[in-house]
C-alpha positions as a printed Julia matrix, in Angstrom:
276×3 Matrix{Float64}:
 61.63   88.5   174.24
 58.47   88.37  171.56
 58.34   91.06  169.29
 55.01   93.19  169.13
 53.27   94.84  166.58
 54.69   98.07  167.98
 58.31   96.5   166.83
 60.62   97.76  163.59
 60.19   95.7   160.77
 62.55   93.25  160.06
 65.07   93.83  157.89
 64.36   93.14  154.19
 67.04   91.56  152.46
 70.2    93.51  151.53
 69.83   95.17  147.78
 72.78   94.72  145.28
 75.28   97.51  146.16
 76.13   99.97  143.29
 78.9    97.76  141.91
 77.62   94.78  141.7
 74.37   96.09  139.98
 77.36   97.21  137.39
 79.05   93.98  137.18
 75.58   92.41  136.35
 74.75   94.43  133.9
 78.8    94.36  131.87
 78.21   90.21  132.4
 74.82   90.62  131.01
 76.21   93.28  128.15
 79.49   90.51  127.15
 76.73   87.33  127.11
 74.43   89.46  124.5
 77.9    90.67  122.85
 78.42   87.01  122.36
 75.49   85.65  121.36
 75.12   89.07  118.9
 78.39   87.6   117.26
 77.76   84.23  116.94
 75.09   85.63  114.84
 76.9    87.78  112.68
 79.07   84.91  112.01
 76.33   83.01  110.42
 75.22   81.05  113.64
 78.14   78.61  113.44
 81.47   79.47  114.25
 84.77   77.7   116.74
 85.62   79.17  119.89
 88.59   80.81  119.05
 87.11   82.44  115.69
 84.29   83.89  118.31
 87.45   85.02  120.61
 88.64   86.69  117.94
 85.4    88.22  116.56
 84.89   89.58  119.99
 88.3    90.96  120.53
 87.89   88.5   123.8
 90.21   85.71  125.53
 89.13   82.67  124.2
 88.63   81.46  128.03
 86.71   83.92  129.15
 83.94   84.16  125.77
 83.72   80.17  127.17
 82.44   80.86  130.01
 79.89   82.95  128.73
 79.45   80.03  125.82
 78.41   77.7   128.89
 75.93   80.02  130.51
 74.73   80.51  127.26
 74.26   76.4   126.58
 72.71   76.21  130.23
 69.51   78.48  128.94
 69.28   76.74  125.49
 70.78   79.75  123.52
 73.9    78.0   122.02
 74.77   74.23  121.52
 77.86   72.65  120.61
 78.6    70.19  117.97
 80.24   67.28  119.27
 81.87   66.42  116.68
 83.72   69.53  114.83
 83.65   71.35  118.95
 81.73   74.55  116.83
 79.09   76.26  118.54
 75.7    77.9   117.1
 72.55   78.76  118.09
 70.38   77.0   120.08
 66.56   76.14  120.01
 65.65   79.19  122.59
 67.77   81.34  120.2
 65.87   80.16  116.78
 62.29   80.74  118.83
 63.42   83.94  119.93
 63.98   85.02  116.46
 60.87   83.28  114.96
 59.02   85.4   117.21
 60.54   88.35  116.27
 59.95   87.96  112.75
 56.12   87.12  113.17
 56.47   90.89  114.37
 58.01   92.19  111.66
 55.24   93.57  109.84
 56.85   95.26  106.7
 53.5    98.41  106.82
 54.12   98.73  110.45
 57.49   99.37  110.36
 57.65  100.94  107.38
 55.53  103.67  108.97
 57.74  105.84  110.68
 59.3   106.16  107.17
 57.0   106.83  105.16
 55.97  109.85  107.89
 59.66  111.14  107.4
 59.36  111.12  103.9
 56.29  113.1   103.59
 57.57  115.72  105.81
 60.7   116.28  104.73
 59.98  116.3   101.16
 56.44  117.25  101.31
 55.04  114.99   98.95
 52.74  112.22   98.83
 54.18  108.86  100.37
 52.59  105.14  100.06
 53.97  101.88  100.86
 52.44   99.07   97.99
 52.86   95.71   98.75
 52.26   92.6    95.66
 49.1    91.5    95.29
 46.8    88.9    93.2
 46.29   91.64   90.35
 49.7    93.34   91.09
 51.02   96.24   92.88
 48.56   97.55   95.7
 48.52  100.5    97.86
 48.56   99.56  101.74
 49.43  102.2   103.53
 48.71  106.56  102.53
 50.24  109.15  103.64
 50.17  113.34  102.01
 51.84  116.73  102.56
 49.48  119.55  104.41
 49.04  120.94  100.49
 48.53  117.59   98.13
 49.24  116.45   94.95
 45.78  115.56   93.51
 46.44  111.87   91.88
 44.05  109.06   90.77
 45.41  106.48   93.13
 44.2   105.51   96.53
 44.67  102.3    98.77
 43.79   99.79   97.36
 44.64  101.08   94.5
 46.5    98.44   92.07
 49.69  100.07   89.99
 50.81   99.06   86.43
 54.4    96.85   87.11
 55.54   98.21   83.53
 54.63  102.07   83.88
 54.7   102.89   87.66
 57.72  103.51   90.07
 56.23  101.25   92.14
 55.04   98.49   89.74
 59.27   98.14   88.57
 60.36   97.43   91.71
 57.79   94.83   92.28
 59.55   93.87   88.43
 63.46   94.05   88.96
 63.68   92.05   92.73
 60.59   89.67   92.19
 61.89   86.72   90.47
 58.77   85.24   90.09
 57.26   83.89   87.52
 53.46   85.17   88.38
 54.93   88.45   88.44
 56.42   88.0    84.97
 53.3    86.81   83.59
 51.75   89.46   84.46
 54.37   91.83   83.28
 54.12   90.44   79.88
 50.07   90.27   79.82
 50.4    93.83   80.34
 53.0    94.51   77.71
 50.79   92.72   75.39
 47.88   94.85   76.09
 49.74   98.01   75.86
 48.94  100.83   73.46
 52.15  101.55   71.06
 52.57  104.67   72.61
 53.75  103.23   76.13
 55.67  100.47   74.08
 57.53  102.98   72.32
 59.13  103.91   75.92
 60.63  100.35   76.4
 63.51   99.01   74.76
 62.12   96.86   71.77
 64.79   94.21   72.55
 64.12   93.36   75.7
 61.41   95.8    77.56
 61.17   93.66   81.03
 64.63   92.68   80.98
 66.17   96.42   80.75
 63.68   97.71   83.07
 64.74   95.23   85.71
 68.38   95.97   84.98
 68.0    99.73   85.31
 66.5    99.16   88.77
 68.82   97.01   89.84
 71.49   99.08   89.17
 70.16  102.4    90.66
 68.55  100.27   93.58
 65.24  102.5    92.97
 62.63  102.82   90.04
 62.26  105.93   89.11
 59.44  106.97   86.27
 58.14  111.29   85.04
 54.61  111.04   83.21
 54.45  107.71   83.28
 51.96  106.01   84.61
 50.36  109.36   85.28
 50.55  112.08   82.91
 52.37  115.28   84.89
 53.17  113.06   87.76
 56.95  111.68   88.73
 57.45  109.26   91.15
 61.14  107.23   93.07
 60.43  104.1    94.65
 62.48  102.22   96.1
 62.05   98.24   97.9
 61.8    96.6   101.42
 63.7    93.51  101.81
 62.8    90.8   104.43
 65.8    89.17  106.52
 66.39   86.99  103.64
 66.67   89.65  101.14
 63.41   88.98   99.66
 61.1    92.05   99.07
 58.0    92.2   100.74
 57.07   96.05  100.03
 57.78   98.95   97.98
 58.68  102.65   99.23
 57.3   104.59   96.94
 56.98  108.84   96.7
 55.33  110.8    94.02
 54.82  114.42   93.06
 53.83  116.66   90.1
 56.72  116.63   87.57
 57.17  120.51   87.5
 58.47  120.33   91.1
 59.62  117.22   91.71
 63.05  115.56   91.2
 62.86  111.89   89.79
 66.85  111.43   89.21
 68.11  108.26   89.97
 70.65  110.41   91.84
 68.76  113.59   93.23
 67.7   114.32   96.83
 64.76  112.57   96.39
 65.61  109.46   95.43
 68.52  109.79   98.03
 66.09  109.9   100.71
 63.54  107.65   99.68
 66.31  104.92   99.46
 67.93  105.82  102.73
 64.17  105.51  103.94
 64.09  101.97  102.65
 67.21  100.43  103.68
 66.33  102.19  107.28
 63.1    99.83  107.49
 64.81   97.07  105.29
 66.65   96.49  109.01
 63.46   96.41  110.82
 62.82   94.08  108.72
 66.24   91.67  109.7
 68.43   92.3   106.4
 71.5    92.69  106.21
 73.13   93.22  103.41
 76.02   90.81  102.47
């Protein structure tokens, strides 16, 4: 008998049972674990090493590798039999890198610093004329300072500038610093090591993991700055906190320096940086 308009609709395709769905999710999680472990091993590894890294049997890991190879996420070297990240994985990585904007990714860190420390904070990048402020946050009762969005800071006498000076092994940055040193008044030059002023600053910042200044760039103002590092460990921005010297602890091991370093490291992780 033909189905009439009043007949009940045909049954829909059976939906996966909860157990089947869990199995599928677990399979996807394992596949992603294989892919991430391969990445952590430098993007290339043998089946034995990869299985040991995952704590799984080689036979199980091999099954997942076959599936990942079918999707282009993994490939295998015919000569060494090692597995390596495939073209699709590289395309995904490039897409992620294009989104790794240090200014955008550092914004949550900038706001957390402002709210937790109640100090003025900003993000700066290295511009043609020197470190340039590109994002600025002030607390409810801001300290009046003569720096704003677009301000270009000193390489030698600002905490932000010293971060770029220390972390960028760049001839242009070095030339800007040397020109600044040559034009500086004697009272400022006297604050630096006469034998190796630029080298000493670089070593101090690299040792401390941050740069600190007190009444150096601006009288009555102290600051702490730390670098934001990209996936290759290169500095792409600086995160800085500043405040009135009397109530601002600029010690390299103080609470403010620790907070700035911590937030800079968190933003660096979002930019793809992995500590070696």
